[in-house]
Tab-separated table of C-alpha atoms in Angstrom:
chain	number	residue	atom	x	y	z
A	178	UNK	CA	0.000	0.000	0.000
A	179	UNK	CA	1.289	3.265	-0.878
A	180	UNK	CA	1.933	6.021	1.937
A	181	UNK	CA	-0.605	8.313	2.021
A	182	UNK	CA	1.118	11.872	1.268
A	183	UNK	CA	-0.079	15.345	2.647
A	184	UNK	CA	1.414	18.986	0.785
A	185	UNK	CA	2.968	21.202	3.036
A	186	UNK	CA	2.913	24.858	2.527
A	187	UNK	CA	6.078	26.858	3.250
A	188	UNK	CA	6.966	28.892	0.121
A	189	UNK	CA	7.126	25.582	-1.956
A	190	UNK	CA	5.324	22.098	-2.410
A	191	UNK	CA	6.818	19.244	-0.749
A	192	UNK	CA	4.888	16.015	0.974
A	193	UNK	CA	5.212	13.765	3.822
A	194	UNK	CA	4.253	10.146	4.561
A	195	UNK	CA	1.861	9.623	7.136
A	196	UNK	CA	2.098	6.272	9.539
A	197	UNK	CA	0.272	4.656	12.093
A	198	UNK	CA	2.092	2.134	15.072
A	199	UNK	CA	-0.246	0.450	17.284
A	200	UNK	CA	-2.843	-2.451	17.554
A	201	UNK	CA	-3.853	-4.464	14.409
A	202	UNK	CA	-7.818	-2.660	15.111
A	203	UNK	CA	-5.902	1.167	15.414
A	204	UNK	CA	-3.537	0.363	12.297
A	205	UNK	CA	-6.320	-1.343	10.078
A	206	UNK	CA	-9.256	1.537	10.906
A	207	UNK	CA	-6.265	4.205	9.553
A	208	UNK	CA	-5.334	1.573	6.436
A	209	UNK	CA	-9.377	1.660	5.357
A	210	UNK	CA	-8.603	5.802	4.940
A	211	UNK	CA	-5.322	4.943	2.732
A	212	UNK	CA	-2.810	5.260	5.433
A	213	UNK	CA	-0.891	2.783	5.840
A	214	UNK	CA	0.965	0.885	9.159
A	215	UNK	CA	2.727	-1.147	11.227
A	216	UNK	CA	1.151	-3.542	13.719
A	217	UNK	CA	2.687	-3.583	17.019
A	218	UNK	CA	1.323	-4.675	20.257
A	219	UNK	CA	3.999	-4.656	22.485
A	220	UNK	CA	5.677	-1.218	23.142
A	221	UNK	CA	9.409	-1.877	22.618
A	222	UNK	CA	8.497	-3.388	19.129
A	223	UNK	CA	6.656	-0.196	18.739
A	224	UNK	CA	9.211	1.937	19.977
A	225	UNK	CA	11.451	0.548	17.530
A	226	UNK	CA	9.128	0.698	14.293
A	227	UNK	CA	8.486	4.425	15.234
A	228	UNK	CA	12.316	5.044	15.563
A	229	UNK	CA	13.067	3.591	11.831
A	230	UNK	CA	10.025	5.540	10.991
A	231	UNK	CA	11.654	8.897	12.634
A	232	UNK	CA	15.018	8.490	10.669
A	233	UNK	CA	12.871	8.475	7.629
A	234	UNK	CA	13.159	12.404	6.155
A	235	UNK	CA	9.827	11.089	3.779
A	236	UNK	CA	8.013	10.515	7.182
A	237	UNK	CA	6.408	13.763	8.859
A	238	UNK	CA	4.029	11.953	10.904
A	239	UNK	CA	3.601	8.637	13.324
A	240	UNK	CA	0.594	8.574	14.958
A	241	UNK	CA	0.500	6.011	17.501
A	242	UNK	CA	-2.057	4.073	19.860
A	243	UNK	CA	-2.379	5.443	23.026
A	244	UNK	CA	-2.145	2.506	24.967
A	245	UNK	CA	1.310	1.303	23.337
A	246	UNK	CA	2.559	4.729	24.705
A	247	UNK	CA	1.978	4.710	28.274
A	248	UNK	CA	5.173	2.464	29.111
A	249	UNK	CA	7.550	4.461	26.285
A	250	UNK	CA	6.145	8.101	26.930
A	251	UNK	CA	9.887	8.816	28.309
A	252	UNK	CA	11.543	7.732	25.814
A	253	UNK	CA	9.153	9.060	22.983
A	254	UNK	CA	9.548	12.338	24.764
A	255	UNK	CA	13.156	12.018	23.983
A	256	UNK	CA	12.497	11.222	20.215
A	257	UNK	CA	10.232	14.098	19.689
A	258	UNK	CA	13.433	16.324	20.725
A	259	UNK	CA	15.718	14.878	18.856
A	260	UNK	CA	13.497	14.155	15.208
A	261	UNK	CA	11.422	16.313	12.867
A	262	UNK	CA	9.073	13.454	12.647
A	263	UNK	CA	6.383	14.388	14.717
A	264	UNK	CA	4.907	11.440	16.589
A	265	UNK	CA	1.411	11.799	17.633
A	266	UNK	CA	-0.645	9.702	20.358
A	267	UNK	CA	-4.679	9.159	19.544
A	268	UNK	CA	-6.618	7.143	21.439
A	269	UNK	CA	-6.730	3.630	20.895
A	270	UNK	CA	-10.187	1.699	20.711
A	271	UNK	CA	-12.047	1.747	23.586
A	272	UNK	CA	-9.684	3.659	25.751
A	273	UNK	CA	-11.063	6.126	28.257
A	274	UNK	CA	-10.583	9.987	27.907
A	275	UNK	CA	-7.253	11.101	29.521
A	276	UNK	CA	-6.114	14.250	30.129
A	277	UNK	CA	-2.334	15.366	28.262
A	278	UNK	CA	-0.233	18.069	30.309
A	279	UNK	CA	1.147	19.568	26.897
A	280	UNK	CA	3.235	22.114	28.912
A	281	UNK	CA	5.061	18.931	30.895
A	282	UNK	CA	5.923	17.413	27.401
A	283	UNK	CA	7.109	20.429	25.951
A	284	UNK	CA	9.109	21.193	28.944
A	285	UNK	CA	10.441	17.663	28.937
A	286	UNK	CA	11.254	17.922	25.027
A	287	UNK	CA	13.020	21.563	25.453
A	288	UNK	CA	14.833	20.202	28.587
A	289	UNK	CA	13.572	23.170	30.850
């Protein structure tokens, strides 16, 4: 399946692949929309996958299950710091509503 690819604007057209990491129900509910994914259920494997993902300069997005990222939040922290990629977490299905401290992360990802 081919990546799906969204245009940027910033003086001059370039695209990005778009990925998804997480459970074979998160991965294959993205796939039906054309985006495609890697099926991971246990978070090191996933931590890994998103990594190669990251070092790809094609890739400008990894969106990830929620509930792979609880245990690897630290270390995803770290990545976000470090790549371009930006590596989003969306709910997996069925999880509950939880509440994201987005001025912890970015202090954790500036190193204030």
């Amino acid at each position: 399946m081919t990546p799906k690819r969204v245009k940027l604007e910033h003086g001059k057209i370039s695209t990005v692949k778009i990925f998804t990491v997480g459970s074979k129900s998160f991965v294959t509910s993205f796939q039906l929309a054309g985006i495609p994914g890697k099926i991971s259920e246990n978070p090191q494997k996933a931590l890994e996958e998103i990594r190669i993902l990251t070092d790809d300069s094609d890739v400008g997005l990894v969106l990830v299950s929620d509930d792979i990222t609880e245990s690897i939040n630290d270390e995803l922290t770290a990545l976000r710091a470090e790549k371009s990629t930006l590596v989003f977490a969306l709910p997996a299905t069925g999880s509950e509503k939880t509440e994201v401290d987005y001025r912890v992360m970015l202090k954790k990802i500036l190193g204030v």
